[in-house]
Coordinates of C-alpha atoms in Angstrom, one line a residue:
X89 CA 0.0 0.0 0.0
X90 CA 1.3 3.5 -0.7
X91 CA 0.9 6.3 1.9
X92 CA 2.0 10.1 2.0
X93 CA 2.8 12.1 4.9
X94 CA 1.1 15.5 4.8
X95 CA 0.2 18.3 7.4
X96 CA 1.4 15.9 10.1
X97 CA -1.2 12.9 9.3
X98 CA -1.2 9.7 7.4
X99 CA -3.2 9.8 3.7
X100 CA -4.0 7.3 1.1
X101 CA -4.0 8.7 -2.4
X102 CA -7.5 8.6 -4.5
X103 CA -7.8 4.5 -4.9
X104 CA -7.0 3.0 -8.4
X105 CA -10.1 2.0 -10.2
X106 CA -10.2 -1.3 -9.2
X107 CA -10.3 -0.7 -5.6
X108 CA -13.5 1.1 -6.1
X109 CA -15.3 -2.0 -7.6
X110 CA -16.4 -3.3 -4.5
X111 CA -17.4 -0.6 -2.5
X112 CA -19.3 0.9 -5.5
X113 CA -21.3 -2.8 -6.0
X114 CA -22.3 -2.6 -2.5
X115 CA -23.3 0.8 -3.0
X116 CA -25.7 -0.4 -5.2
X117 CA -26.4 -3.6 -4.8
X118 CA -30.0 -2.9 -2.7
X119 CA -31.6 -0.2 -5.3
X120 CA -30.6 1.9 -8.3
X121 CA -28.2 5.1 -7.3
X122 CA -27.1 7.9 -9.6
X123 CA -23.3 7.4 -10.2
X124 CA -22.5 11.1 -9.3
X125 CA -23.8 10.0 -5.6
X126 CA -21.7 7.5 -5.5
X127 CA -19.0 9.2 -6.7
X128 CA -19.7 11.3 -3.3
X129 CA -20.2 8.7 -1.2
X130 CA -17.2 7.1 -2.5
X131 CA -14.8 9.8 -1.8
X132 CA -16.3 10.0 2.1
X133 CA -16.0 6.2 2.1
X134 CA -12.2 6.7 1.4
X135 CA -11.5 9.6 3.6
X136 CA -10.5 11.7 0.7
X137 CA -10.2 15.3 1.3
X138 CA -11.5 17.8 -0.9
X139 CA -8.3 18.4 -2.7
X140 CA -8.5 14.7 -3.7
X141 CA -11.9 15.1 -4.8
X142 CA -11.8 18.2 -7.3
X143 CA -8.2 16.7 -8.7
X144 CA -8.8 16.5 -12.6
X145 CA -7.2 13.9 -15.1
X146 CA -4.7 15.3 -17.7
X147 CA -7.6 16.5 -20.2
X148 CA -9.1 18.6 -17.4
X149 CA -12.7 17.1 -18.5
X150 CA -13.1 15.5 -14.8
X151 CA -12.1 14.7 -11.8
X152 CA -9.4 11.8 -11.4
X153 CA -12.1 10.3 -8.6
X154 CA -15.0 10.9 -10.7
X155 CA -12.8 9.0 -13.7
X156 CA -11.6 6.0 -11.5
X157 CA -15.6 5.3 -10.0
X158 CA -16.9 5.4 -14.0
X159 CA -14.3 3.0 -15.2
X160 CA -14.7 0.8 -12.0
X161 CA -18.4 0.8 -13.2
X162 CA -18.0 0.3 -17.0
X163 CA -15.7 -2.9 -16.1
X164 CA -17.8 -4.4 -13.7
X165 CA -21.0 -4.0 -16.5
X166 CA -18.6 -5.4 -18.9
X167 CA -18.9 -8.6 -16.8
X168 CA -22.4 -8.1 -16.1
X169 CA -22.3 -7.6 -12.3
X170 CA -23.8 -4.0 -13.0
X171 CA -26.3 -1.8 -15.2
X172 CA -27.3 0.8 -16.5
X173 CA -31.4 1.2 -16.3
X174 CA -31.6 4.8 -17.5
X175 CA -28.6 7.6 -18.3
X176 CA -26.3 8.2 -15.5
X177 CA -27.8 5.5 -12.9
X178 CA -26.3 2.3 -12.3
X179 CA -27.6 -0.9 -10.1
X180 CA -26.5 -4.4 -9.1
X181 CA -27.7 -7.6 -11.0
X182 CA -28.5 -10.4 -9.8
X183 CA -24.8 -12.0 -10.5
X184 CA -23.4 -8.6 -9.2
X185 CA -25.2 -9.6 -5.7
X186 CA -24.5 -12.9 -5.9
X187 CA -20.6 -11.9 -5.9
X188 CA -20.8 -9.5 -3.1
X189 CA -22.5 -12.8 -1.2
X190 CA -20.0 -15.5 -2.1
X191 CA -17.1 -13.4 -2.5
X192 CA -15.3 -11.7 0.8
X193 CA -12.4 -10.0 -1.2
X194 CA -11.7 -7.5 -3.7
X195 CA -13.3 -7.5 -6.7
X196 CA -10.8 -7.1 -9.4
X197 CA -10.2 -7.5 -13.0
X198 CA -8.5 -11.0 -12.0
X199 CA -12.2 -11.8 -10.6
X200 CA -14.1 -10.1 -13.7
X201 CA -11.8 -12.7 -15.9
X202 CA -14.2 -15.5 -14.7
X203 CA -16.9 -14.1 -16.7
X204 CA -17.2 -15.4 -20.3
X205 CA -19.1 -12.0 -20.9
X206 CA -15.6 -10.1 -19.6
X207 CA -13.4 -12.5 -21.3
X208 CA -15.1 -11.5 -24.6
X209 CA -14.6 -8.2 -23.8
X210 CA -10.9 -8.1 -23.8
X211 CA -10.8 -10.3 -26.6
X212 CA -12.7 -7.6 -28.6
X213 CA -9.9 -5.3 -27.5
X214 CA -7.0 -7.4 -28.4
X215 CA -8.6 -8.1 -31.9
X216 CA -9.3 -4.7 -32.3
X217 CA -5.8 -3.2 -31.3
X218 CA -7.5 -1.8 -28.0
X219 CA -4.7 -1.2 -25.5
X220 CA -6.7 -0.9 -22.6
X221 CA -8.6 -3.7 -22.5
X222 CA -5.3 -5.9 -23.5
X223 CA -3.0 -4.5 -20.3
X224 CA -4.9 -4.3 -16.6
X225 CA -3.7 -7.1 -15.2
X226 CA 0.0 -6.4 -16.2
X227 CA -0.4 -2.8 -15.2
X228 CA -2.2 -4.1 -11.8
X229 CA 1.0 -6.2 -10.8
X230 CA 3.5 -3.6 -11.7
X231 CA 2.0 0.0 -10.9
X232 CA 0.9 0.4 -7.3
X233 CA -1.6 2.9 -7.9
X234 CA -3.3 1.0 -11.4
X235 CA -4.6 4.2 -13.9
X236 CA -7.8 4.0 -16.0
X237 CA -8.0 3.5 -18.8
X238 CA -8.1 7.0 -20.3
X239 CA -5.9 7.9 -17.8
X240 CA -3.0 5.9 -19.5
X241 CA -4.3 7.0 -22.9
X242 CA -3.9 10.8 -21.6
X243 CA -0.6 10.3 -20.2
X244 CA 0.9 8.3 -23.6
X245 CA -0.3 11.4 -25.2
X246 CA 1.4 13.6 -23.3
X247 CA 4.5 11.4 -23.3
X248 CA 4.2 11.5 -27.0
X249 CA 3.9 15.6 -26.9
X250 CA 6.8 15.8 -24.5
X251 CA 8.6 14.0 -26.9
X252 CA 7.7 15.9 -30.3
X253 CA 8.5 19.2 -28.3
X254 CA 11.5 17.9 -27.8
X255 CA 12.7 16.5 -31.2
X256 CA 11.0 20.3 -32.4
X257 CA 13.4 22.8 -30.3
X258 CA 16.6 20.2 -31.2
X259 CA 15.6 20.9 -35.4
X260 CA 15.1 24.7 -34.8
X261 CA 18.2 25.1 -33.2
X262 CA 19.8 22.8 -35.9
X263 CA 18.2 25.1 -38.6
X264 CA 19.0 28.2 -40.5
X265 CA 18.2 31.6 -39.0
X266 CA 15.9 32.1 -41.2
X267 CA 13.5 29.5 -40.6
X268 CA 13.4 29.8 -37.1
X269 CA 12.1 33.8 -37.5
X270 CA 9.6 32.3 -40.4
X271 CA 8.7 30.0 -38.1
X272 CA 7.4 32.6 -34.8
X273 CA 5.5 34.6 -37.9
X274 CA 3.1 31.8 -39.2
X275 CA 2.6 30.7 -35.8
X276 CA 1.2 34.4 -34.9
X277 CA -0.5 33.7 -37.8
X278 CA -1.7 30.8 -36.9
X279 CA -2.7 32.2 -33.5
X280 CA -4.9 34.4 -35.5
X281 CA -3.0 37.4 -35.2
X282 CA -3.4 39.4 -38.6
X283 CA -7.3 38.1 -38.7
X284 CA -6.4 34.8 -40.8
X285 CA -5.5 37.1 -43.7
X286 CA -2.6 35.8 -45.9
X287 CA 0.2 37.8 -45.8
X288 CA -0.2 39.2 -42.7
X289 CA 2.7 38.6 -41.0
X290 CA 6.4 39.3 -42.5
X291 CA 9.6 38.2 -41.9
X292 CA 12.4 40.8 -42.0
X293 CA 14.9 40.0 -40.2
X294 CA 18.2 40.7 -41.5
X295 CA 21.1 43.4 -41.4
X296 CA 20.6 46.6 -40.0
X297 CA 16.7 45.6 -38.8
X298 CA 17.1 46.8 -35.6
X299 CA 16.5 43.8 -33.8
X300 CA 13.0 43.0 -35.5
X301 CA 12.5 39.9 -37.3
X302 CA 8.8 39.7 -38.3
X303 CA 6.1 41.9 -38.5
X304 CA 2.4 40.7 -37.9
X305 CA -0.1 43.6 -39.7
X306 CA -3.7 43.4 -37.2
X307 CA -5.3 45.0 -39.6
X308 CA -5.6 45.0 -43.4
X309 CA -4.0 48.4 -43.2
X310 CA -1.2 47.9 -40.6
X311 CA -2.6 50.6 -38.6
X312 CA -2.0 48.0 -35.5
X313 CA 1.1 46.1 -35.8
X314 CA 2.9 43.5 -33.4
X315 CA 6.5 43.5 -34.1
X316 CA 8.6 40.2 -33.3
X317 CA 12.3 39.4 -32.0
X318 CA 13.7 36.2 -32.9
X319 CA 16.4 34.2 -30.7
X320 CA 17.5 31.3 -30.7
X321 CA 19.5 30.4 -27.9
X322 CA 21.0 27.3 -26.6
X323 CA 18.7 26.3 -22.9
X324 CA 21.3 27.5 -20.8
X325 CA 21.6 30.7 -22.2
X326 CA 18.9 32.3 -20.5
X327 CA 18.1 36.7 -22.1
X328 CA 18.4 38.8 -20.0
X329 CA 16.5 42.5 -19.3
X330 CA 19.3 44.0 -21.4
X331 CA 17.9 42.7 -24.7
X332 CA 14.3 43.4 -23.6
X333 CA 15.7 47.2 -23.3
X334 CA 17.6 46.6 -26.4
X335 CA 14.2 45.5 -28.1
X336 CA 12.3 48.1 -27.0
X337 CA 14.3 50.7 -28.1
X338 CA 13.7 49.0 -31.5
X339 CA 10.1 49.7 -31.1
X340 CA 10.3 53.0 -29.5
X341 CA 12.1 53.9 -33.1
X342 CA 9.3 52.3 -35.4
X343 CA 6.7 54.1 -33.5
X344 CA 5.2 50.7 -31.8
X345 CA 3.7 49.8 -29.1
X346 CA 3.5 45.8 -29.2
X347 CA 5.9 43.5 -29.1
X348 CA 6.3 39.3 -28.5
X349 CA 9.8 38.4 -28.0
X350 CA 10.6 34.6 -28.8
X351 CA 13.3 32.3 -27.4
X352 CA 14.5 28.8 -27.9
X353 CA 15.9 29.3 -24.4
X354 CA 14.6 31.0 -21.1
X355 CA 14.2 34.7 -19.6
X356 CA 15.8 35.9 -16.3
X357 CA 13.3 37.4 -13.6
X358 CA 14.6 41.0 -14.6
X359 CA 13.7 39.9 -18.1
X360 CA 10.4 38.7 -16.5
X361 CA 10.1 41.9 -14.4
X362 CA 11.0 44.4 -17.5
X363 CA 8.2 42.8 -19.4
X364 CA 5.5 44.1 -16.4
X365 CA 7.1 46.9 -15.9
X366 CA 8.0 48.5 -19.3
X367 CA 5.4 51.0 -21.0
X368 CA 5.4 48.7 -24.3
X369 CA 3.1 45.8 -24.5
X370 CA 6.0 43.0 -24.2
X371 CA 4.9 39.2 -24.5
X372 CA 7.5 36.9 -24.0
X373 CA 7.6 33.3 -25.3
X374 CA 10.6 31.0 -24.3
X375 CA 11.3 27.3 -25.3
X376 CA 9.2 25.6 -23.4
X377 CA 5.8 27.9 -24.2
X378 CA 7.3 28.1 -27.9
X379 CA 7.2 23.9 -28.6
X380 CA 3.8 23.7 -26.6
X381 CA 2.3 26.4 -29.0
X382 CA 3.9 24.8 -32.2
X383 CA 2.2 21.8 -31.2
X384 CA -1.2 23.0 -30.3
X385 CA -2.0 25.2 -33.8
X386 CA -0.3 23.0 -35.7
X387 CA 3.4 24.7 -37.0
X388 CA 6.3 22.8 -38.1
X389 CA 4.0 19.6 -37.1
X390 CA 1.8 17.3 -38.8
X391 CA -1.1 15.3 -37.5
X392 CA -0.4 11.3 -37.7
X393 CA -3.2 10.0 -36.3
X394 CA -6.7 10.8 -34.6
X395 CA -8.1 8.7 -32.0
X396 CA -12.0 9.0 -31.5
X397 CA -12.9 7.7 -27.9
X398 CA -16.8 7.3 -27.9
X399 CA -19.2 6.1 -25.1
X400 CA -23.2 4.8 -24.9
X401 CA -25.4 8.1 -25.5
X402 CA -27.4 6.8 -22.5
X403 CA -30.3 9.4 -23.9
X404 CA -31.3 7.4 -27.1
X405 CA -32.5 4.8 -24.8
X406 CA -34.8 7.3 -22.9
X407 CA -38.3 6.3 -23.1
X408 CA -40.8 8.0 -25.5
X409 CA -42.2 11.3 -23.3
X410 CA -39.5 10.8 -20.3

């Protein structure tokens, strides 16, 4: 079992999914409950306090308890010890009670596995390619704290990301000058800056441009313009207030008032303090924000692969006049 010591008392983190299988088939075993109850009475069950509770998985879409008492649910219907009577209740059946009767200890995927209804279940999912369904037990005897199933699909994701970042900032710094200030224009661009027109945004970095590399026009007549600064810096070469100064002098000489300065590296607090302080409108973007936007709008990336991740619209099955 894992604990943590915090504020001078013993916790247990929020239980993996398939500690809740139990608890929540007992929960339900006399009448049907609405699985957002549970979800409450589940978290009082386990002590959790209400830090635990409002944690969210990586998406942000829910909470990590909320999460962990759905899957516990959707396996245990997979083996038909629970179901769904209407959209978001959920009550024992018949075998569900008889396992709570003739069955003292946890109720686990191990235990599910004894149900040819479960079995063909994760035989779907092997067929089909389906991760999830083809790894609980392995992830059960080697992770202490077993994820959901989305929950490992999130963090692969975000492995994946972390990765792509990475291989992105090694190729910029690898590349010409050049590309790197095209680059910061199209994804201003591509942040809608310039209103989606083409053309908007300019790269002009070059001798004797005063520190300016790009030039993003807000409006079709380039009454409002963001200028840009370019750098590309190894990570431990963090810029410092100086060139902020430096930059804005640049402005202060084309009459402007915004500016997005863009590293491959990282800013000093006085960079970071300049910034709030300085009468120009200074945005500053350094490695790590610059790979994470890359990524999100699409820049120097390309999409591989989608995965759709659907569930039973619970509503179609509403009866006529409900």
């Amino acid at each position: 079992m894992c604990w943590r010591f915090e504020l001078g008392r013993f916790e247990m983190p929020i239980p993996d999914f398939q500690t809740f299988m139990r608890p929540l088939l007992e929960l339900v075993s006399a009448e049907p409950k609405r699985i957002r109850d549970c979800i409450d009475r589940l978290g009082e069950h386990f002590s959790l306090s209400e830090q635990e509770r409002v944690e969210l998985i990586p998406s942000g879409r829910m909470t990590r308890l909320a999460s962990r008492v759905h899957w516990a649910a959707t396996y245990m219907a997979q083996a038909g010890l629970v179901e769904r009577p209407r959209r978001g209740v959920v009550v024992a059946t018949e075998r569900g009670r008889e396992v709570l009767r003739g069955h003292q200890g946890r109720i686990d995927i191990p235990l599910l596995e004894s149900f040819a209804e479960f079995q063909a279940f994760r035989e779907r999912g092997r067929r089909n390619g389906d991760g999830p369904a083809a790894v609980e037990v392995a992830v059960a005897a080697l992770d202490p704290i077993p994820k959901s199933p989305n929950e490992r699909l999130e963090e692969a994701a975000s492995e994946i990301e972390s990765a792509i970042r990475s291989a992105l900032l090694r190729r910029i710094l690898a590349a010409d000058p050049g590309v790197f200030e095209g680059l910061v224009v199209k994804l201003l661009e591509a942040m809608g800056y310039g209103g989606g027109r083409a053309g908007a945004g300019v790269r002009v970095g070059q001798s004797g441009d005063g520190g300016i590399d790009g030039v993003v026009n807000e409006d079709p007549l380039g009454l409002d313009v963001v200028h840009v600064q370019a750098k590309r810096y190894a990570p431990d070469r963090p810029i410092g207030a100086s060139a902020l100064r430096e930059f804005a002098g640049a402005l202060d000489e084309r009459g402007a008032l915004k500016g997005v300065f863009v590293t491959t590296s990282g800013f000093t607090r006085d960079a970071w303090t300049y910034s709030g302080r300085s009468p120009k409108r200074l945005i500053l973007i350094d490695g790590e924000r610059l790979t994470e936007l890359l990524v999100r709008y699409e820049v120097a990336v390309r999409r591989v692969q989608r995965i759709d991740l659907f569930e039973v619209d619970d509503a179609a099955f509403d009866e006529p006049g409900s």
